[in-house]
Short mmCIF file of C-alpha atoms in Angstrom, two decimals:
data_model
loop_
_atom_site.label_atom_id
_atom_site.label_comp_id
_atom_site.label_asym_id
_atom_site.label_seq_id
_atom_site.Cartn_x
_atom_site.Cartn_y
_atom_site.Cartn_z
CA MET A 1 12.88 -63.53 0.29
CA GLN A 2 9.97 -62.85 2.63
CA LEU A 3 12.02 -60.19 4.36
CA ARG A 4 12.64 -58.47 1.04
CA LYS A 5 8.94 -58.49 0.25
CA VAL A 6 8.05 -56.94 3.59
CA THR A 7 10.80 -54.38 3.23
CA ALA A 8 9.74 -53.46 -0.27
CA ALA A 9 6.12 -53.17 0.78
CA SER A 10 7.08 -51.06 3.79
CA ALA A 11 9.16 -48.82 1.57
CA THR A 12 6.22 -48.34 -0.76
CA VAL A 13 3.90 -47.46 2.14
CA LEU A 14 6.51 -45.10 3.59
CA ALA A 15 6.97 -43.38 0.22
CA LEU A 16 3.23 -42.94 -0.18
CA ALA A 17 2.95 -41.59 3.36
CA LEU A 18 5.77 -39.13 2.80
CA THR A 19 4.17 -38.01 -0.46
CA ALA A 20 0.82 -37.49 1.24
CA THR A 21 2.45 -35.61 4.10
CA ALA A 22 4.34 -33.38 1.70
CA CYS A 23 1.16 -32.59 -0.20
CA GLY A 24 -0.75 -31.92 2.98
CA SER A 25 1.86 -29.59 4.46
CA SER A 26 2.73 -27.62 1.36
CA ASP A 27 1.73 -24.02 1.73
CA ASP A 28 0.72 -22.13 -1.37
CA GLU A 29 2.11 -18.70 -0.49
CA GLY A 30 -0.54 -16.94 -2.51
CA GLY A 31 -3.63 -18.83 -1.49
CA ASP A 32 -4.97 -21.90 0.31
CA SER A 33 -2.71 -24.57 1.71
CA ALA A 34 -3.87 -28.18 1.54
CA GLY A 35 -3.59 -28.41 5.31
CA GLY A 36 -5.79 -25.37 6.01
CA LYS A 37 -7.12 -22.19 4.55
CA LYS A 38 -4.36 -19.58 4.45
CA ILE A 39 -3.72 -16.45 2.41
CA THR A 40 -0.65 -14.29 1.86
CA ILE A 41 -1.21 -10.61 1.08
CA GLY A 42 1.38 -8.08 -0.07
CA ILE A 43 1.55 -4.77 1.81
CA LYS A 44 3.96 -1.96 2.66
CA ILE A 45 5.42 -2.17 6.16
CA ASP A 46 7.09 1.25 6.41
CA GLN A 47 4.27 3.70 5.63
CA PRO A 48 2.37 4.86 8.74
CA GLY A 49 -1.34 5.17 8.08
CA ILE A 50 -1.00 3.03 4.94
CA GLY A 51 0.90 -0.11 5.89
CA LEU A 52 3.18 -0.33 8.91
CA LYS A 53 4.74 -3.16 10.90
CA THR A 54 4.97 -2.03 14.51
CA PRO A 55 7.80 -3.03 16.87
CA ASP A 56 5.54 -5.65 18.48
CA GLY A 57 4.99 -7.34 15.12
CA LYS A 58 1.48 -6.07 14.41
CA PHE A 59 0.34 -4.54 11.12
CA THR A 60 -1.61 -1.30 10.94
CA GLY A 61 -2.80 1.15 8.29
CA PHE A 62 -5.58 1.81 5.82
CA ASP A 63 -4.27 -0.71 3.28
CA VAL A 64 -4.03 -3.31 6.04
CA ASP A 65 -7.65 -2.64 7.03
CA VAL A 66 -8.77 -2.90 3.40
CA ALA A 67 -6.81 -6.12 2.84
CA THR A 68 -8.17 -7.66 6.05
CA TYR A 69 -11.75 -6.79 5.08
CA ILE A 70 -11.28 -8.32 1.62
CA ALA A 71 -9.74 -11.48 3.06
CA LYS A 72 -12.69 -11.86 5.43
CA GLU A 73 -15.12 -11.56 2.52
CA LEU A 74 -13.10 -14.22 0.69
CA GLY A 75 -13.57 -16.54 3.65
CA TYR A 76 -10.37 -16.08 5.65
CA ASP A 77 -10.11 -15.34 9.37
CA ALA A 78 -7.60 -12.74 10.54
CA LYS A 79 -5.41 -15.52 12.00
CA ASP A 80 -5.15 -17.10 8.55
CA ILE A 81 -3.62 -14.01 6.94
CA THR A 82 0.12 -13.66 6.39
CA PHE A 83 1.19 -10.13 5.48
CA LYS A 84 4.27 -10.00 3.28
CA GLU A 85 6.30 -6.88 2.57
CA THR A 86 6.23 -5.99 -1.12
CA LYS A 87 8.45 -3.09 -2.04
CA SER A 88 7.38 -0.90 -4.95
CA ALA A 89 9.87 -2.38 -7.38
CA ASP A 90 8.91 -5.97 -6.51
CA ARG A 91 5.10 -5.81 -6.67
CA GLU A 92 4.54 -7.14 -10.21
CA THR A 93 7.09 -9.91 -9.72
CA ALA A 94 5.51 -11.01 -6.42
CA ILE A 95 2.12 -11.31 -8.12
CA GLU A 96 3.39 -13.04 -11.26
CA ARG A 97 5.25 -15.79 -9.41
CA GLY A 98 2.46 -16.34 -6.87
CA ASP A 99 4.24 -15.13 -3.74
CA VAL A 100 1.03 -13.32 -2.76
CA LYS A 101 -2.66 -13.73 -3.55
CA PHE A 102 -3.11 -10.01 -3.96
CA ILE A 103 -1.41 -6.72 -3.08
CA ALA A 104 -2.74 -3.69 -1.21
CA ALA A 105 0.25 -1.35 -0.97
CA SER A 106 -0.44 2.23 -2.15
CA TYR A 107 -0.43 0.59 -5.59
CA SER A 108 -1.45 3.16 -8.20
CA ILE A 109 -3.19 1.82 -11.30
CA ASN A 110 -1.47 2.83 -14.52
CA ASP A 111 -1.20 1.58 -18.11
CA GLU A 112 2.32 0.22 -17.70
CA ARG A 113 1.39 -1.95 -14.72
CA LEU A 114 -1.79 -3.15 -16.41
CA GLN A 115 0.41 -4.85 -19.00
CA LYS A 116 1.65 -7.22 -16.29
CA VAL A 117 -1.07 -7.49 -13.64
CA ASP A 118 -4.78 -6.86 -13.13
CA PHE A 119 -6.32 -4.49 -10.63
CA ALA A 120 -9.52 -4.56 -8.61
CA GLY A 121 -10.88 -1.23 -7.44
CA PRO A 122 -9.79 1.51 -7.21
CA TYR A 123 -10.43 1.77 -3.46
CA LEU A 124 -8.81 5.18 -2.84
CA LEU A 125 -8.18 8.28 -4.94
CA ALA A 126 -5.06 10.00 -3.67
CA HIS A 127 -3.20 13.02 -5.03
CA GLN A 128 0.37 14.18 -5.01
CA ASP A 129 0.60 16.96 -2.43
CA ILE A 130 3.05 18.66 -0.11
CA LEU A 131 3.34 18.67 3.66
CA VAL A 132 4.47 21.84 5.45
CA ARG A 133 4.82 23.00 9.04
CA ALA A 134 1.51 23.89 10.64
CA ASP A 135 2.62 27.49 11.28
CA ASP A 136 3.98 28.08 7.76
CA ASN A 137 1.62 30.13 5.59
CA SER A 138 4.17 31.11 2.96
CA ILE A 139 3.32 28.33 0.48
CA LYS A 140 -0.13 28.98 -0.95
CA SER A 141 0.43 27.62 -4.47
CA THR A 142 2.87 25.34 -6.25
CA GLY A 143 4.66 28.43 -7.61
CA ASP A 144 5.59 29.38 -4.05
CA LEU A 145 7.83 26.30 -3.95
CA ASN A 146 10.33 28.15 -6.17
CA SER A 147 13.41 28.88 -4.04
CA LYS A 148 11.99 26.67 -1.25
CA LYS A 149 13.75 23.53 -0.05
CA LEU A 150 11.63 20.59 -1.19
CA CYS A 151 12.26 17.17 0.31
CA SER A 152 11.46 13.70 -0.96
CA VAL A 153 13.08 10.29 -0.92
CA THR A 154 15.94 9.49 -3.27
CA GLY A 155 14.65 8.60 -6.74
CA SER A 156 11.16 9.92 -6.09
CA THR A 157 9.11 10.78 -9.17
CA SER A 158 7.01 13.14 -7.03
CA ALA A 159 9.84 15.56 -6.40
CA GLN A 160 10.93 15.48 -10.03
CA ASN A 161 7.35 16.20 -11.10
CA VAL A 162 7.33 19.37 -9.00
CA LYS A 163 10.74 20.54 -10.17
CA GLU A 164 10.20 19.80 -13.86
CA LYS A 165 6.58 20.92 -14.26
CA LEU A 166 5.54 23.19 -11.40
CA ALA A 167 8.40 24.89 -9.60
CA PRO A 168 11.69 24.62 -11.56
CA LYS A 169 13.56 26.76 -9.05
CA ALA A 170 12.68 24.57 -6.08
CA GLN A 171 15.75 23.35 -4.21
CA LEU A 172 15.35 19.59 -4.24
CA GLN A 173 16.64 17.79 -1.15
CA GLU A 174 16.66 13.99 -1.43
CA TYR A 175 16.83 11.93 1.76
CA GLY A 176 16.93 8.20 2.32
CA GLY A 177 13.45 7.96 3.80
CA TYR A 178 10.31 9.96 4.54
CA SER A 179 11.04 9.92 8.27
CA GLU A 180 14.26 11.84 7.59
CA CYS A 181 12.30 14.37 5.55
CA LEU A 182 9.84 14.82 8.42
CA THR A 183 12.68 15.42 10.85
CA GLY A 184 14.18 17.94 8.43
CA LEU A 185 10.81 19.65 8.04
CA GLU A 186 10.32 19.84 11.79
CA ASN A 187 13.83 21.27 12.27
CA LYS A 188 13.37 23.76 9.38
CA ALA A 189 16.17 22.16 7.36
CA VAL A 190 13.60 21.84 4.55
CA ASP A 191 10.39 23.73 3.80
CA ALA A 192 8.13 21.05 2.35
CA LEU A 193 7.84 17.30 1.76
CA THR A 194 6.10 15.86 -1.30
CA THR A 195 4.54 12.49 -2.17
CA ASP A 196 0.96 11.10 -2.20
CA ASP A 197 -1.35 12.98 0.18
CA SER A 198 -2.47 9.69 1.76
CA ILE A 199 1.13 8.83 2.66
CA LEU A 200 1.76 12.34 3.97
CA ALA A 201 -1.41 12.16 6.07
CA GLY A 202 -0.31 8.85 7.51
CA PHE A 203 3.04 10.24 8.62
CA ALA A 204 1.47 13.43 9.99
CA SER A 205 -1.03 11.34 11.96
CA GLN A 206 1.70 9.68 14.02
CA LYS A 207 1.52 10.53 17.69
CA ASP A 208 4.87 12.34 17.70
CA PHE A 209 3.86 14.57 14.78
CA GLN A 210 0.20 15.34 15.42
CA GLY A 211 -0.48 19.09 15.12
CA LYS A 212 2.99 19.89 13.78
CA PHE A 213 2.26 19.64 10.05
CA LYS A 214 -0.50 20.29 7.53
CA LEU A 215 -1.31 19.26 3.97
CA ALA A 216 -1.39 22.04 1.39
CA GLY A 217 -4.17 20.41 -0.64
CA PHE A 218 -2.61 21.12 -4.06
CA GLN A 219 -3.75 17.85 -5.75
CA MET A 220 -0.88 17.80 -8.25
CA SER A 221 -1.73 14.36 -9.66
CA ASN A 222 -4.37 11.63 -9.43
CA GLU A 223 -3.30 8.33 -7.89
CA ASN A 224 -5.91 5.56 -8.11
CA TYR A 225 -4.97 2.92 -5.53
CA GLY A 226 -5.98 -0.56 -6.66
CA ILE A 227 -5.69 -4.14 -5.47
CA GLY A 228 -3.07 -5.87 -7.61
CA LEU A 229 -3.69 -9.49 -8.61
CA LYS A 230 -2.59 -12.04 -11.17
CA LYS A 231 -3.49 -11.11 -14.73
CA GLY A 232 -6.53 -12.96 -16.07
CA ASP A 233 -7.97 -14.01 -12.68
CA ALA A 234 -11.44 -12.62 -13.40
CA ASP A 235 -13.10 -14.58 -10.60
CA LEU A 236 -10.84 -13.18 -7.89
CA LYS A 237 -11.11 -9.69 -9.35
CA LYS A 238 -14.92 -9.83 -9.14
CA LYS A 239 -14.84 -11.14 -5.57
CA ILE A 240 -12.47 -8.38 -4.47
CA ASN A 241 -14.55 -5.71 -6.22
CA ASP A 242 -17.66 -7.06 -4.48
CA ALA A 243 -15.83 -6.91 -1.14
CA LEU A 244 -14.72 -3.31 -1.74
CA THR A 245 -18.26 -2.30 -2.70
CA LYS A 246 -19.57 -3.84 0.51
CA MET A 247 -16.84 -2.16 2.58
CA VAL A 248 -18.00 1.22 1.32
CA SER A 249 -21.72 0.54 1.68
CA ASP A 250 -21.53 -0.76 5.27
CA GLY A 251 -19.46 2.20 6.50
CA SER A 252 -16.24 0.26 7.13
CA TRP A 253 -14.37 2.26 4.48
CA ASP A 254 -15.14 5.62 6.12
CA LYS A 255 -14.27 4.19 9.52
CA ALA A 256 -10.87 3.01 8.26
CA VAL A 257 -10.12 6.41 6.67
CA LYS A 258 -10.88 8.28 9.90
CA ALA A 259 -8.93 5.84 12.05
CA ASN A 260 -5.77 6.02 9.95
CA PHE A 261 -5.75 9.57 8.57
CA GLY A 262 -8.03 11.54 10.88
CA PRO A 263 -5.40 13.17 13.11
CA ALA A 264 -3.86 14.86 10.03
CA ASN A 265 -7.19 16.41 8.98
CA TYR A 266 -6.85 14.60 5.66
CA LYS A 267 -9.55 15.87 3.28
CA ASN A 268 -9.92 12.60 1.42
CA GLU A 269 -11.91 12.10 -1.74
CA PRO A 270 -15.13 10.09 -1.43
CA ALA A 271 -14.73 6.36 -2.00
CA PRO A 272 -14.28 5.86 -5.75
CA LYS A 273 -16.68 3.72 -7.74
CA ILE A 274 -15.30 0.42 -8.91
CA GLY A 275 -13.64 0.82 -12.29
CA ASN A 276 -13.71 4.63 -12.14
CA ILE A 277 -10.10 5.54 -12.96
CA VAL A 278 -9.60 9.29 -12.60
CA LYS A 279 -6.98 10.58 -15.05
#
């Protein structure tokens, strides 16, 4: 009987210990873990200058710099940040189910997305543009794209926007990725590449491409990049907006722009004011 009592008591202690251990080691993907302060942030990992995972496992790009600055202002050290790839189609879902605390991934603010998530910012005003070879002076307006070979990735709304609204006779070439378009542009298989100017500048700033391409500066659309977060989290939204405001005022924003886009001579817009959505 005594043995049973000891065993039962031991089992109770063991169960409590296991429960405590489980609670202490659980890691909330989107925020703090009970065992230490951690944060998971959604980014792109395949857009040079914006968000890129390098072969050695490091993360670089303007969005990465912005996200790191915000995390620091929220009280997280760089070592406590986990960057998680969030593809365009998965961003709202990742926020809604708490996989990430927030997302900085060339995430344009629009009415449709605002039905599902909230945005802090905007922190960058980008525009749809085209990239051409540095020695090509034949494309001086969007109308000049008629009869030209225009490249973008498969399913891109940017290319369709040009073909449907600006240059209906453009010969649309859809490739699997932007890197393929750049190779085609360099080899003269295509005449221009279109997407957001910030993304184009990031690709053109890569060491292998510096000096080979230039942005046309057509500003065919306004893309307000915002920080995506869970809908209704007003406290986090205010903290992120405060962090973005500080990043601009202390010069860190300008420094990040020059570091990530400078080699492409990207004529970026000034830092937007918080809440100023340019239509």
